[in-house]
Amino acid sequence: MLWKDESAQMTVEFVVVFPILIIVAVIAVNALLFFSECAAFDRIARDAIRIHATSPAYGQTTEQSLAQIEQTLKTQCDKDYLDTNIVVSGSTLGHVTYTVELVFSPTLFGRGIRSAVFGVAMPQLHHAVTMTIDTYKPGVLL
């Protein structure tokens, strides 16, 4: 029985598999980071809406409440790979709906924002929180 020289076989297999392992690791790390940021963002967004919009000061408009919510989100979600958008809709019968969106840009193990790794696209991920509130206006009787 003759044995062939297979001393470099493991090296060739490693070279073929290594980029795939890196891609899987980058996707896994970004997925876990996204889930973590979503969990924190849910709490932060709902608290910001509850604090700044449910009981506005006398004469405070929805736009002023929106600016305060944006400022709170900007200070709490101050990371390179995060961006927030907020939309206010429908003020029927005193109910106002706030939709706050988190935009997550993938990173390469925390080292800058990347859109592709080894040619594999890494798209931005979006997560939205919607909350409808009934604003309390002090001194206004229904």
GROMACS .gro file of C-alpha atoms in nm:
model
  142
    1MET     CA    1   0.000   0.000   0.000
    2LEU     CA    2   0.148   0.333  -0.106
    3TRP     CA    3   0.085   0.653   0.088
    4LYS     CA    4   0.064   0.979  -0.097
    5ASP     CA    5   0.219   1.289   0.049
    6GLU     CA    6  -0.079   1.480   0.189
    7SER     CA    7   0.109   1.716   0.421
    8ALA     CA    8  -0.036   2.035   0.266
    9GLN     CA    9  -0.395   1.917   0.245
   10MET     CA   10  -0.495   2.071   0.578
   11THR     CA   11  -0.345   2.406   0.478
   12VAL     CA   12  -0.541   2.412   0.152
   13GLU     CA   13  -0.862   2.321   0.335
   14PHE     CA   14  -0.798   2.597   0.589
   15VAL     CA   15  -0.744   2.855   0.312
   16VAL     CA   16  -1.072   2.754   0.151
   17VAL     CA   17  -1.276   2.751   0.476
   18PHE     CA   18  -1.125   3.053   0.656
   19PRO     CA   19  -1.314   3.327   0.462
   20ILE     CA   20  -1.640   3.142   0.524
   21LEU     CA   21  -1.565   3.124   0.897
   22ILE     CA   22  -1.490   3.498   0.906
   23ILE     CA   23  -1.817   3.578   0.726
   24VAL     CA   24  -2.018   3.360   0.965
   25ALA     CA   25  -1.845   3.518   1.266
   26VAL     CA   26  -1.910   3.873   1.141
   27ILE     CA   27  -2.277   3.794   1.079
   28ALA     CA   28  -2.315   3.630   1.422
   29VAL     CA   29  -2.147   3.920   1.607
   30ASN     CA   30  -2.357   4.178   1.420
   31ALA     CA   31  -2.678   3.983   1.484
   32LEU     CA   32  -2.609   3.967   1.857
   33LEU     CA   33  -2.514   4.336   1.865
   34PHE     CA   34  -2.834   4.425   1.676
   35PHE     CA   35  -3.051   4.223   1.916
   36SER     CA   36  -2.881   4.389   2.213
   37GLU     CA   37  -2.930   4.738   2.069
   38CYS     CA   38  -3.295   4.662   1.986
   39ALA     CA   39  -3.367   4.555   2.343
   40ALA     CA   40  -3.210   4.872   2.484
   41PHE     CA   41  -3.374   5.090   2.217
   42ASP     CA   42  -3.723   4.958   2.298
   43ARG     CA   43  -3.687   5.072   2.658
   44ILE     CA   44  -3.521   5.405   2.573
   45ALA     CA   45  -3.772   5.500   2.302
   46ARG     CA   46  -4.079   5.418   2.509
   47ASP     CA   47  -3.940   5.602   2.812
   48ALA     CA   48  -3.857   5.909   2.601
   49ILE     CA   49  -4.208   5.919   2.455
   50ARG     CA   50  -4.367   5.861   2.795
   51ILE     CA   51  -4.161   6.133   2.963
   52HIS     CA   52  -4.171   6.407   2.699
   53ALA     CA   53  -4.504   6.359   2.519
   54THR     CA   54  -4.765   6.225   2.759
   55SER     CA   55  -4.788   6.537   2.974
   56PRO     CA   56  -4.646   6.834   2.783
   57ALA     CA   57  -4.592   7.169   2.950
   58TYR     CA   58  -4.853   7.440   2.906
   59GLY     CA   59  -4.835   7.562   2.545
   60GLN     CA   60  -4.588   7.291   2.438
   61THR     CA   61  -4.663   7.167   2.089
   62THR     CA   62  -4.617   6.821   1.940
   63GLU     CA   63  -4.312   6.949   1.748
   64GLN     CA   64  -4.148   7.061   2.072
   65SER     CA   65  -4.217   6.722   2.229
   66LEU     CA   66  -4.070   6.561   1.918
   67ALA     CA   67  -3.753   6.770   1.951
   68GLN     CA   68  -3.715   6.664   2.316
   69ILE     CA   69  -3.764   6.297   2.225
   70GLU     CA   70  -3.503   6.326   1.946
   71GLN     CA   71  -3.256   6.487   2.188
   72THR     CA   72  -3.305   6.207   2.441
   73LEU     CA   73  -3.259   5.940   2.174
   74LYS     CA   74  -2.951   6.116   2.040
   75THR     CA   75  -2.782   6.120   2.381
   76GLN     CA   76  -2.883   5.763   2.471
   77CYS     CA   77  -2.804   5.603   2.131
   78ASP     CA   78  -2.478   5.785   2.062
   79LYS     CA   79  -2.289   5.517   1.867
   80ASP     CA   80  -2.130   5.526   1.522
   81TYR     CA   81  -2.336   5.239   1.389
   82LEU     CA   82  -2.678   5.361   1.512
   83ASP     CA   83  -2.916   5.619   1.370
   84THR     CA   84  -3.271   5.707   1.473
   85ASN     CA   85  -3.574   5.844   1.289
   86ILE     CA   86  -3.900   5.957   1.445
   87VAL     CA   87  -4.242   6.016   1.286
   88VAL     CA   88  -4.553   6.162   1.447
   89SER     CA   89  -4.892   6.081   1.300
   90GLY     CA   90  -5.262   6.112   1.369
   91SER     CA   91  -5.386   6.344   1.635
   92THR     CA   92  -5.747   6.229   1.637
   93LEU     CA   93  -5.938   6.275   1.962
   94GLY     CA   94  -5.615   6.369   2.140
   95HIS     CA   95  -5.436   6.045   2.051
   96VAL     CA   96  -5.093   6.088   1.894
   97THR     CA   97  -4.890   5.801   1.744
   98TYR     CA   98  -4.511   5.816   1.764
   99THR     CA   99  -4.309   5.577   1.550
  100VAL     CA  100  -3.940   5.566   1.635
  101GLU     CA  101  -3.704   5.371   1.408
  102LEU     CA  102  -3.356   5.241   1.486
  103VAL     CA  103  -3.121   5.201   1.187
  104PHE     CA  104  -2.829   4.965   1.252
  105SER     CA  105  -2.525   4.967   1.023
  106PRO     CA  106  -2.312   4.649   1.046
  107THR     CA  107  -1.958   4.672   1.180
  108LEU     CA  108  -1.651   4.455   1.141
  109PHE     CA  109  -1.605   4.346   1.505
  110GLY     CA  110  -1.656   4.707   1.618
  111ARG     CA  111  -1.397   4.850   1.378
  112GLY     CA  112  -1.588   5.087   1.156
  113ILE     CA  113  -1.899   5.052   0.948
  114ARG     CA  114  -1.883   4.801   0.665
  115SER     CA  115  -2.128   4.734   0.382
  116ALA     CA  116  -1.961   4.412   0.262
  117VAL     CA  117  -1.720   4.146   0.393
  118PHE     CA  118  -1.538   3.934   0.133
  119GLY     CA  119  -1.802   4.039  -0.120
  120VAL     CA  120  -2.099   3.941   0.099
  121ALA     CA  121  -2.337   4.236   0.140
  122MET     CA  122  -2.416   4.353   0.492
  123PRO     CA  123  -2.734   4.567   0.462
  124GLN     CA  124  -2.859   4.811   0.722
  125LEU     CA  125  -3.114   4.668   0.964
  126HIS     CA  126  -3.424   4.856   1.081
  127HIS     CA  127  -3.626   4.819   1.400
  128ALA     CA  128  -3.933   5.028   1.481
  129VAL     CA  129  -4.120   5.106   1.801
  130THR     CA  130  -4.472   5.247   1.778
  131MET     CA  131  -4.652   5.400   2.072
  132THR     CA  132  -4.990   5.575   2.074
  133ILE     CA  133  -5.056   5.808   2.363
  134ASP     CA  134  -5.331   6.030   2.490
  135THR     CA  135  -5.171   6.362   2.579
  136TYR     CA  136  -5.282   6.515   2.903
  137LYS     CA  137  -5.334   6.890   2.874
  138PRO     CA  138  -5.335   7.056   3.215
  139GLY     CA  139  -5.628   7.292   3.263
  140VAL     CA  140  -5.826   7.159   2.967
  141LEU     CA  141  -6.161   7.003   3.047
  142LEU     CA  142  -6.338   6.766   2.810
   0.00000   0.00000   0.00000
